[in-house]
Amino acid sequence: MSEPSDRGTWPTGRTRVAGLIGYPARYSLSPALHGAAYRALGVDIAYVVFPVTPQHVGSSVEAVRALELVGVSVTLPHKEAVIPFLDQVSPEASRLRAVNCISREGKRLLGYNTDGSGFVRSLREESQFEPTGCRAIVIGAGGAARSVIGALADEEADEIVIVNRSLERAQQAVNLAPHVARVGSASDIEHADIVINATPVGMEGSRAGELPISIDGVHEKQLVVDLIYHPSETAFLQQCSQRGARTTNGLGMLVYQAAAQVELWTGMRPPIDVMRAAVAL
Ligand code: NAP
């Protein structure tokens, strides 16, 4: 194959194409992550961003088949809207009603969700945290929280307490794993092994020092994860760290969910360190 870094001769007629559909999607880190993976693996795939407005979701999915793309990553706001256009959807994606990766096998389009498995793998490999048997607090009940809740339940967490602003949405998230999940409050924090912020509170543009919930119960025996990675350390992580907790941001989940997509499309395990270096903040 030709070297992707050799812009004079690449892409060639044999270069295959994968991409991302979302809107707006221009600022995604996925091209950097996927590009680094394919270069390291020596695979001739070009990964490009396709900004797709909601009225074109169906035709963009059909284009994966028509143009024989390797597959596409799917991001907001299309994760649910793509489902009716697929031939098959994995159990995780079906349970979450959210697909973040479409893989083409011949004429068939298969939908997956790699967020939850990416989260769990980042816990094990980067934080040396074992989710099986753990007691978790998940703050938030949106798409990211639901992936985390589903994955923790699959890993047989002992208890998952969901704390969310809207009670109704918290209850819907409990229904993903009713045997281990329940609605709770900030007062449950001190009994948890892991505390996960899955709200956007603390993202660039949030009020300075704003926290998703009170962290009075956070202590030094806990791992605290903020799914936000920009900024790399939110006020939530900073203050939990000051209370002695081990902390980590959402970059690990982002990297591992992309690595899982590379694996689905190529059958090869990409080097995580190379992918991580490509998005070092
Ligand atoms: P979402 O579906 O819109 O859900 C947002 C959740 O946060 C909802 O439960 C919402 O509560 C809650 N929330 C929003 N504003 C709040 C506030 N001011 N105070 C308290 N709770 C608030 O969003 P999402 O897709 O799940 O994303 C959530 C975060 O995860 C974002 O920061 C995103 O960047 C991050 N994320 C990271 C990764 C990764 O790979 N690291 C992947 C996906 C998402 P209500 O239900 O009451 O509205």
Coordinates of C-alpha atoms and ligand atoms in Angstrom, one line a residue:
M1 CA 0.0 0.0 0.0
S2 CA 1.1 3.6 -0.4
E3 CA 2.1 5.6 2.7
P4 CA -0.7 7.8 3.9
S5 CA 1.9 10.4 4.9
D6 CA 3.0 10.6 1.3
R7 CA 0.5 13.2 0.1
G8 CA 1.9 13.0 -3.5
T9 CA 0.7 9.4 -4.1
W10 CA -2.1 9.0 -1.5
P11 CA -5.0 8.3 -1.7
T12 CA -4.7 5.7 -4.4
G13 CA -7.3 3.8 -6.3
R14 CA -7.1 1.1 -3.6
T15 CA -7.6 3.4 -0.6
R16 CA -10.7 2.5 1.2
V17 CA -12.8 5.2 3.0
A18 CA -14.4 5.3 6.4
G19 CA -15.8 8.4 8.1
L20 CA -17.9 10.1 10.7
I21 CA -21.5 11.3 10.2
G22 CA -22.8 13.9 12.6
Y23 CA -23.8 17.6 12.7
P24 CA -21.9 19.7 13.4
A25 CA -18.9 17.4 13.3
R26 CA -16.0 19.5 12.2
Y27 CA -14.3 19.7 15.6
S28 CA -14.3 16.0 16.2
L29 CA -11.1 14.3 17.4
S30 CA -12.1 11.1 15.6
P31 CA -10.1 11.8 12.4
A32 CA -6.9 12.2 14.5
L33 CA -7.7 9.0 16.5
H34 CA -8.6 6.8 13.5
G35 CA -5.9 8.3 11.2
A36 CA -3.2 7.5 13.8
A37 CA -4.5 3.9 14.2
Y38 CA -4.6 3.2 10.4
R39 CA -1.1 4.6 10.0
A40 CA 0.3 2.5 12.9
L41 CA -1.5 -0.6 11.5
G42 CA -0.3 0.0 8.0
V43 CA -3.9 -0.2 6.7
D44 CA -4.9 1.9 3.7
I45 CA -8.0 3.6 5.0
A46 CA -8.8 7.3 4.8
Y47 CA -11.1 8.6 7.5
V48 CA -13.1 11.7 6.8
V49 CA -15.8 13.8 8.4
F50 CA -19.2 14.0 6.6
P51 CA -21.4 16.7 8.1
V52 CA -24.9 15.3 7.7
T53 CA -28.0 17.3 8.5
P54 CA -31.0 15.4 10.0
Q55 CA -33.0 15.3 6.8
H56 CA -30.1 13.4 5.1
V57 CA -29.5 10.7 7.7
G58 CA -31.2 8.0 5.6
S59 CA -29.4 8.8 2.4
S60 CA -26.1 9.1 4.2
V61 CA -26.5 5.6 5.6
E62 CA -27.5 4.3 2.2
A63 CA -24.3 5.9 0.8
V64 CA -22.2 3.6 3.1
R65 CA -23.6 0.7 1.1
A66 CA -23.6 2.5 -2.3
L67 CA -20.0 3.8 -2.0
E68 CA -18.8 0.6 -0.3
L69 CA -17.3 2.6 2.6
V70 CA -15.6 0.5 5.3
G71 CA -18.1 1.9 7.8
V72 CA -18.9 5.2 9.6
S73 CA -18.8 6.4 13.1
V74 CA -22.0 8.1 14.2
T75 CA -22.2 11.0 16.5
L76 CA -24.8 13.6 17.7
P77 CA -27.6 14.0 16.7
H78 CA -27.9 10.9 14.6
K79 CA -27.2 8.0 17.0
E80 CA -30.8 6.9 17.2
A81 CA -32.0 8.2 13.8
V82 CA -29.7 5.8 11.9
I83 CA -31.2 2.6 13.4
P84 CA -34.2 2.1 11.0
F85 CA -31.8 2.2 8.0
L86 CA -29.6 -0.7 9.3
D87 CA -29.9 -4.4 8.6
Q88 CA -28.9 -5.5 12.1
V89 CA -28.2 -3.8 15.5
S90 CA -26.1 -5.2 18.3
P91 CA -27.8 -6.0 21.6
E92 CA -26.0 -3.0 23.4
A93 CA -26.9 -0.5 20.7
S94 CA -30.5 -1.8 20.6
R95 CA -30.8 -1.6 24.4
L96 CA -29.4 2.0 24.4
R97 CA -31.3 3.0 21.2
A98 CA -28.0 4.5 20.1
V99 CA -25.5 3.4 17.4
N100 CA -22.1 5.0 17.3
C101 CA -20.6 2.8 14.7
I102 CA -21.8 1.3 11.4
S103 CA -19.9 -1.5 9.9
R104 CA -20.5 -2.7 6.3
E105 CA -20.2 -6.5 5.7
G106 CA -20.9 -7.0 2.0
K107 CA -24.3 -5.4 1.3
R108 CA -25.3 -5.5 5.0
L109 CA -25.0 -2.6 7.5
L110 CA -24.5 -3.5 11.1
G111 CA -24.9 -1.1 14.0
Y112 CA -22.9 -1.1 17.2
N113 CA -22.3 1.0 20.3
T114 CA -18.7 1.0 21.4
D115 CA -19.0 3.7 24.1
G116 CA -19.7 1.4 27.0
S117 CA -17.1 -1.2 26.2
G118 CA -14.6 1.7 25.6
F119 CA -15.4 3.0 29.0
V120 CA -14.9 -0.3 30.7
R121 CA -11.7 -1.1 28.9
S122 CA -10.3 2.4 29.9
L123 CA -11.2 1.7 33.5
R124 CA -9.3 -1.6 33.5
E125 CA -6.3 -0.7 31.4
E126 CA -5.7 2.9 32.3
S127 CA -7.1 3.2 35.9
Q128 CA -6.5 -0.4 37.0
F129 CA -10.1 -0.4 38.3
E130 CA -12.2 -3.6 38.3
P131 CA -15.9 -2.9 37.5
T132 CA -17.1 -6.3 38.4
G133 CA -18.6 -6.2 41.9
C134 CA -18.1 -2.4 42.2
R135 CA -20.5 0.1 43.6
A136 CA -20.9 3.0 41.2
I137 CA -22.6 6.4 41.2
V138 CA -23.4 7.8 37.7
I139 CA -24.3 11.5 37.6
G140 CA -26.5 12.1 34.6
A141 CA -28.9 10.0 32.6
G142 CA -28.3 11.1 29.0
G143 CA -26.6 9.2 26.2
A144 CA -23.2 8.9 27.8
A145 CA -24.6 8.0 31.2
R146 CA -26.8 5.3 29.6
S147 CA -23.8 3.7 27.8
V148 CA -21.8 3.6 31.1
I149 CA -24.8 2.2 33.1
G150 CA -25.4 -0.6 30.5
A151 CA -21.7 -1.5 30.4
L152 CA -21.3 -1.5 34.2
A153 CA -24.4 -3.7 34.5
D154 CA -22.9 -6.1 31.8
E155 CA -19.7 -6.3 33.9
E156 CA -21.8 -7.3 36.9
A157 CA -21.3 -4.2 39.0
D158 CA -22.8 -4.7 42.5
E159 CA -24.8 -1.5 42.5
I160 CA -25.4 1.5 40.2
V161 CA -26.9 4.6 41.7
I162 CA -28.1 7.2 39.2
V163 CA -28.3 10.8 40.3
N164 CA -29.9 13.1 37.7
R165 CA -31.5 16.5 37.6
S166 CA -34.7 15.1 36.0
L167 CA -36.1 12.3 38.1
E168 CA -38.1 10.9 35.1
R169 CA -35.0 10.5 33.0
A170 CA -33.1 8.9 36.0
Q171 CA -35.9 6.3 36.3
Q172 CA -35.7 5.6 32.5
A173 CA -32.0 4.9 33.0
V174 CA -32.7 2.6 35.9
N175 CA -34.8 0.5 33.5
L176 CA -31.7 -0.3 31.5
A177 CA -30.5 -2.4 34.5
P178 CA -33.3 -2.7 37.0
H179 CA -31.6 -5.6 38.9
V180 CA -28.7 -3.4 40.0
A181 CA -29.6 0.2 39.3
R182 CA -31.6 2.6 41.4
V183 CA -32.2 6.4 41.6
G184 CA -30.2 8.1 44.4
S185 CA -28.8 11.4 45.5
A186 CA -25.5 13.0 46.4
S187 CA -25.8 11.5 49.9
D188 CA -25.1 8.1 48.3
I189 CA -21.6 9.1 47.1
E190 CA -19.6 8.1 50.2
H191 CA -20.6 4.4 49.8
A192 CA -19.4 4.2 46.2
D193 CA -16.1 2.8 44.8
I194 CA -16.4 4.9 41.6
V195 CA -18.1 8.2 40.9
I196 CA -18.7 9.1 37.2
N197 CA -19.8 12.5 35.9
A198 CA -21.8 12.0 32.7
T199 CA -23.2 15.5 32.5
P200 CA -21.8 18.4 30.5
V201 CA -21.3 20.5 33.7
G202 CA -17.7 21.6 33.7
M203 CA -17.2 21.7 30.0
E204 CA -15.5 24.7 28.4
G205 CA -18.0 27.5 28.8
S206 CA -19.5 26.3 32.1
R207 CA -19.7 28.7 35.0
A208 CA -16.3 28.7 36.8
G209 CA -16.2 26.1 39.6
E210 CA -19.6 24.7 38.8
L211 CA -20.1 21.1 40.1
P212 CA -22.8 18.6 38.8
I213 CA -23.7 17.7 42.4
S214 CA -22.3 18.2 45.9
I215 CA -19.1 16.2 46.4
D216 CA -19.1 16.2 50.3
G217 CA -19.0 12.4 50.3
V218 CA -16.0 12.0 48.0
H219 CA -13.0 10.4 49.7
E220 CA -9.5 9.0 49.1
K221 CA -10.6 5.4 48.5
Q222 CA -12.6 6.3 45.3
L223 CA -11.9 6.6 41.6
V224 CA -13.6 9.7 40.2
V225 CA -14.2 9.8 36.4
D226 CA -15.4 12.9 34.5
L227 CA -16.4 11.9 30.9
I228 CA -15.5 15.4 29.9
Y229 CA -12.0 15.7 28.4
H230 CA -12.0 19.4 27.4
P231 CA -10.9 20.9 29.7
S232 CA -8.7 18.1 30.7
E233 CA -9.4 18.8 34.4
T234 CA -12.8 20.1 35.3
A235 CA -13.6 21.8 38.6
F236 CA -15.3 18.5 39.6
L237 CA -12.1 16.5 39.1
Q238 CA -9.9 19.2 40.7
Q239 CA -12.0 19.3 43.9
C240 CA -12.4 15.5 44.1
S241 CA -8.6 15.2 43.8
Q242 CA -8.2 17.7 46.6
R243 CA -10.4 15.4 48.7
G244 CA -7.8 12.6 48.0
A245 CA -9.7 10.7 45.3
R246 CA -8.0 9.2 42.3
T247 CA -9.2 11.1 39.2
T248 CA -9.3 10.6 35.4
N249 CA -11.0 12.4 32.5
G250 CA -13.0 11.1 29.5
L251 CA -10.1 10.9 27.1
G252 CA -9.6 7.2 27.9
M253 CA -13.2 6.4 27.0
L254 CA -12.9 8.4 23.8
V255 CA -9.7 6.6 22.7
Y256 CA -11.0 3.1 23.6
Q257 CA -14.4 3.5 21.9
A258 CA -12.5 4.6 18.7
A259 CA -10.1 1.6 19.1
A260 CA -13.1 -0.7 19.2
Q261 CA -14.4 0.7 16.0
V262 CA -11.0 0.3 14.3
E263 CA -11.1 -3.3 15.5
L264 CA -14.6 -3.9 14.1
W265 CA -13.6 -2.5 10.7
T266 CA -10.1 -4.1 10.3
G267 CA -10.1 -7.1 12.7
M268 CA -6.9 -5.7 14.1
R269 CA -6.2 -4.2 17.6
P270 CA -4.7 -0.7 17.2
P271 CA -1.9 0.5 19.5
I272 CA -3.6 2.6 22.2
D273 CA -0.5 4.7 23.0
V274 CA -0.3 5.9 19.4
M275 CA -4.0 6.8 19.4
R276 CA -3.7 8.6 22.7
A277 CA -0.6 10.5 21.6
A278 CA -2.6 11.7 18.5
V279 CA -5.1 13.6 20.8
A280 CA -2.8 14.6 23.7
L281 CA -4.3 17.8 25.0
Ligands
NAP1 P1 -27.0 14.4 27.0 O1 -27.6 13.2 26.4 O2 -27.5 15.7 26.6 O3 -27.3 14.2 28.6 C1 -26.9 15.2 29.5 C2 -27.2 14.8 31.0 O4 -26.6 15.8 31.8 C3 -28.6 14.7 31.3 O5 -28.8 13.7 32.2 C4 -28.9 16.1 31.9 O6 -29.9 16.1 32.9 C5 -27.6 16.4 32.6 N1 -27.4 17.8 32.7 C6 -27.3 18.7 31.7 N2 -27.0 19.9 32.2 C7 -27.0 19.8 33.5 C8 -26.9 20.8 34.6 N3 -26.7 22.1 34.3 N4 -26.9 20.3 35.9 C9 -27.1 19.0 36.1 N5 -27.3 18.1 35.2 C10 -27.3 18.5 33.9 O7 -25.4 14.4 26.9 P2 -24.4 13.2 26.7 O8 -24.3 12.9 25.3 O9 -24.8 12.1 27.6 O10 -23.0 13.9 27.2 C11 -22.8 14.2 28.5 C12 -21.3 14.5 28.7 O11 -20.5 13.4 28.4 C13 -20.8 15.6 27.8 O12 -19.9 16.4 28.5 C14 -20.0 14.9 26.7 O13 -19.0 15.7 26.2 C15 -19.5 13.7 27.5 N6 -19.2 12.6 26.7 C16 -17.9 12.0 26.7 C17 -17.7 10.9 25.9 C18 -16.3 10.4 25.9 O14 -15.9 9.5 25.1 N7 -15.4 10.8 26.9 C19 -18.7 10.3 25.1 C20 -19.9 10.9 25.1 C21 -20.2 12.0 25.9 P3 -31.5 16.1 32.5 O15 -31.9 14.7 32.1 O16 -32.2 16.6 33.7 O17 -31.6 17.1 31.3

